[in-house]
Amino acid sequence: MFDQSTSGSSAHEQRKASRKQTPTQRALGLLVRREHSRKELTRKLTSRGLDREQVVEAVDRLAEAGWQDDERFAETLVRSRANNGYGPMHIRAELGTHGLNGEAIAAAMAAFDGDWLENARDLLRRRFGEAYADDPARRRKAADLLMRRGFEMETIRIASRSYRSD
């Protein structure tokens, strides 16, 4: 006769064991969803109880294989944040929190082919309408928004005065 109690529990144990993933597998699982910096990936995996040494080895292997790339991460983040209405000062600061050095940050910012002034104007048009420059109170609010979003002062000055191209 077939004993279900033992076969059922061993099948459950096999499924449970197959769900246990190595640090490399877990890191890869995070990377297929979106780009991560080396620092961010290491932090996420160690916070989930994985051994730091194994995590660092796994991240190193993935970086060597091209799955994890801080340069690609930085360029993706710059594009994403710029498209969401953030300015260069905010983006540089955020890149710094991801453990990137000044050279990597400068390279990622230089690779951005957008126009910061046009991004600022676009954000203001979406938030305040086409005629935001006609009302001094709205211009002040527009300038405050751009400051909070990390745009540089010259860009703020130009963008908050007019929505037309200068």
Tab-separated table of C-alpha atoms in Angstrom:
chain	number	residue	atom	x	y	z
A	1	MET	CA	0.000	0.000	0.000
A	2	PHE	CA	1.144	3.531	-0.755
A	3	ASP	CA	1.870	5.721	2.316
A	4	GLN	CA	0.727	9.296	1.563
A	5	SER	CA	2.051	10.848	4.757
A	6	THR	CA	5.712	10.275	3.895
A	7	SER	CA	5.486	10.959	0.180
A	8	GLY	CA	3.491	14.145	0.789
A	9	SER	CA	5.961	15.572	3.250
A	10	SER	CA	9.002	14.738	1.150
A	11	ALA	CA	7.400	16.388	-1.899
A	12	HIS	CA	6.755	19.457	0.237
A	13	GLU	CA	10.367	19.430	1.442
A	14	GLN	CA	11.600	19.137	-2.153
A	15	ARG	CA	9.492	22.125	-3.211
A	16	LYS	CA	10.724	24.101	-0.227
A	17	ALA	CA	14.339	23.196	-0.956
A	18	SER	CA	13.944	24.163	-4.622
A	19	ARG	CA	12.689	27.608	-3.526
A	20	LYS	CA	15.902	28.261	-1.590
A	21	GLN	CA	17.934	30.432	-3.889
A	22	THR	CA	21.607	31.231	-3.904
A	23	PRO	CA	22.688	34.851	-3.444
A	24	THR	CA	23.469	34.962	-7.181
A	25	GLN	CA	19.988	33.783	-8.089
A	26	ARG	CA	18.375	36.277	-5.741
A	27	ALA	CA	20.523	39.111	-7.087
A	28	LEU	CA	19.671	38.144	-10.645
A	29	GLY	CA	15.993	38.100	-9.701
A	30	LEU	CA	16.283	41.725	-8.596
A	31	LEU	CA	18.293	42.745	-11.666
A	32	VAL	CA	15.815	41.369	-14.179
A	33	ARG	CA	13.151	43.657	-12.713
A	34	ARG	CA	15.254	46.842	-12.967
A	35	GLU	CA	18.826	48.130	-12.825
A	36	HIS	CA	20.444	48.302	-9.372
A	37	SER	CA	23.684	49.859	-8.249
A	38	ARG	CA	26.252	47.561	-6.670
A	39	LYS	CA	25.680	49.208	-3.283
A	40	GLU	CA	21.885	48.957	-3.513
A	41	LEU	CA	21.964	45.309	-4.604
A	42	THR	CA	24.347	44.358	-1.787
A	43	ARG	CA	22.231	46.213	0.780
A	44	LYS	CA	18.982	44.585	-0.365
A	45	LEU	CA	20.405	41.073	-0.273
A	46	THR	CA	22.133	41.411	3.103
A	47	SER	CA	18.975	42.936	4.589
A	48	ARG	CA	17.207	39.701	3.617
A	49	GLY	CA	19.516	37.701	5.831
A	50	LEU	CA	22.085	36.554	3.294
A	51	ASP	CA	25.767	36.333	4.218
A	52	ARG	CA	27.547	39.571	3.241
A	53	GLU	CA	30.636	37.802	1.898
A	54	GLN	CA	28.554	35.529	-0.335
A	55	VAL	CA	26.500	38.490	-1.515
A	56	VAL	CA	29.601	40.495	-2.449
A	57	GLU	CA	30.967	37.501	-4.377
A	58	ALA	CA	27.636	37.063	-6.175
A	59	VAL	CA	27.415	40.748	-7.110
A	60	ASP	CA	31.029	40.653	-8.338
A	61	ARG	CA	30.246	37.650	-10.556
A	62	LEU	CA	27.155	39.334	-11.968
A	63	ALA	CA	29.110	42.532	-12.658
A	64	GLU	CA	31.818	40.548	-14.474
A	65	ALA	CA	29.138	38.826	-16.559
A	66	GLY	CA	27.548	42.181	-17.421
A	67	TRP	CA	24.299	41.687	-15.490
A	68	GLN	CA	25.116	44.431	-12.985
A	69	ASP	CA	26.702	47.632	-14.247
A	70	ASP	CA	26.915	50.831	-12.199
A	71	GLU	CA	27.438	52.923	-15.349
A	72	ARG	CA	24.290	51.538	-16.979
A	73	PHE	CA	22.398	51.957	-13.697
A	74	ALA	CA	23.478	55.611	-13.452
A	75	GLU	CA	22.474	56.427	-17.024
A	76	THR	CA	19.095	54.750	-16.540
A	77	LEU	CA	18.480	56.651	-13.309
A	78	VAL	CA	19.418	59.999	-14.898
A	79	ARG	CA	17.026	59.413	-17.808
A	80	SER	CA	14.234	58.227	-15.540
A	81	ARG	CA	14.484	61.081	-13.048
A	82	ALA	CA	14.837	63.722	-15.771
A	83	ASN	CA	11.727	62.359	-17.490
A	84	ASN	CA	9.885	62.598	-14.165
A	85	GLY	CA	10.704	66.297	-13.773
A	86	TYR	CA	13.811	66.267	-11.578
A	87	GLY	CA	16.774	68.534	-12.155
A	88	PRO	CA	20.495	67.846	-12.294
A	89	MET	CA	21.283	68.762	-8.669
A	90	HIS	CA	18.662	66.344	-7.324
A	91	ILE	CA	19.835	63.586	-9.661
A	92	ARG	CA	23.529	64.047	-8.788
A	93	ALA	CA	22.683	63.823	-5.091
A	94	GLU	CA	20.625	60.667	-5.619
A	95	LEU	CA	23.429	59.042	-7.612
A	96	GLY	CA	25.766	59.819	-4.714
A	97	THR	CA	23.512	57.899	-2.317
A	98	HIS	CA	23.969	54.822	-4.512
A	99	GLY	CA	27.689	54.729	-3.814
A	100	LEU	CA	28.821	56.071	-7.173
A	101	ASN	CA	31.983	58.151	-7.297
A	102	GLY	CA	32.199	61.649	-8.751
A	103	GLU	CA	33.641	60.425	-12.047
A	104	ALA	CA	30.781	57.948	-12.611
A	105	ILE	CA	28.212	60.608	-11.711
A	106	ALA	CA	29.790	63.133	-14.090
A	107	ALA	CA	29.860	60.544	-16.901
A	108	ALA	CA	26.187	59.663	-16.400
A	109	MET	CA	25.164	63.320	-16.338
A	110	ALA	CA	27.209	64.015	-19.485
A	111	ALA	CA	25.564	61.075	-21.264
A	112	PHE	CA	22.125	62.648	-20.764
A	113	ASP	CA	21.103	64.155	-24.082
A	114	GLY	CA	18.068	66.070	-22.865
A	115	ASP	CA	17.606	69.797	-22.326
A	116	TRP	CA	17.278	70.783	-18.649
A	117	LEU	CA	15.604	74.103	-19.501
A	118	GLU	CA	13.024	72.385	-21.688
A	119	ASN	CA	12.420	69.781	-18.954
A	120	ALA	CA	11.829	72.577	-16.433
A	121	ARG	CA	9.455	74.418	-18.755
A	122	ASP	CA	7.564	71.216	-19.516
A	123	LEU	CA	7.136	70.510	-15.801
A	124	LEU	CA	5.833	74.041	-15.207
A	125	ARG	CA	3.391	73.838	-18.129
A	126	ARG	CA	2.010	70.552	-16.780
A	127	ARG	CA	1.642	71.928	-13.252
A	128	PHE	CA	0.622	75.522	-13.838
A	129	GLY	CA	-0.715	75.744	-17.398
A	130	GLU	CA	0.608	77.716	-20.344
A	131	ALA	CA	0.260	81.177	-18.816
A	132	TYR	CA	2.044	80.589	-15.490
A	133	ALA	CA	4.506	83.412	-16.283
A	134	ASP	CA	1.744	86.039	-16.383
A	135	ASP	CA	0.981	85.837	-12.644
A	136	PRO	CA	3.764	86.765	-10.174
A	137	ALA	CA	2.370	84.444	-7.475
A	138	ARG	CA	2.327	81.506	-9.883
A	139	ARG	CA	5.862	82.382	-11.045
A	140	ARG	CA	7.028	82.231	-7.417
A	141	LYS	CA	5.334	78.876	-6.942
A	142	ALA	CA	6.877	77.670	-10.180
A	143	ALA	CA	10.345	78.760	-9.061
A	144	ASP	CA	9.855	77.060	-5.678
A	145	LEU	CA	8.831	73.821	-7.402
A	146	LEU	CA	11.898	73.874	-9.619
A	147	MET	CA	14.141	74.519	-6.610
A	148	ARG	CA	12.653	71.566	-4.734
A	149	ARG	CA	13.116	69.411	-7.827
A	150	GLY	CA	16.832	70.227	-8.032
A	151	PHE	CA	17.131	72.575	-10.979
A	152	GLU	CA	19.961	75.086	-11.128
A	153	MET	CA	19.262	78.771	-10.434
A	154	GLU	CA	19.833	80.007	-13.998
A	155	THR	CA	17.406	77.393	-15.342
A	156	ILE	CA	14.855	78.360	-12.678
A	157	ARG	CA	15.176	82.048	-13.495
A	158	ILE	CA	14.622	81.527	-17.215
A	159	ALA	CA	11.935	78.829	-16.972
A	160	SER	CA	9.806	80.588	-14.346
A	161	ARG	CA	9.635	83.812	-16.361
A	162	SER	CA	8.310	82.450	-19.615
A	163	TYR	CA	7.091	79.290	-21.269
A	164	ARG	CA	8.214	80.536	-24.688
A	165	SER	CA	11.621	79.681	-26.137
A	166	ASP	CA	14.107	82.476	-25.563
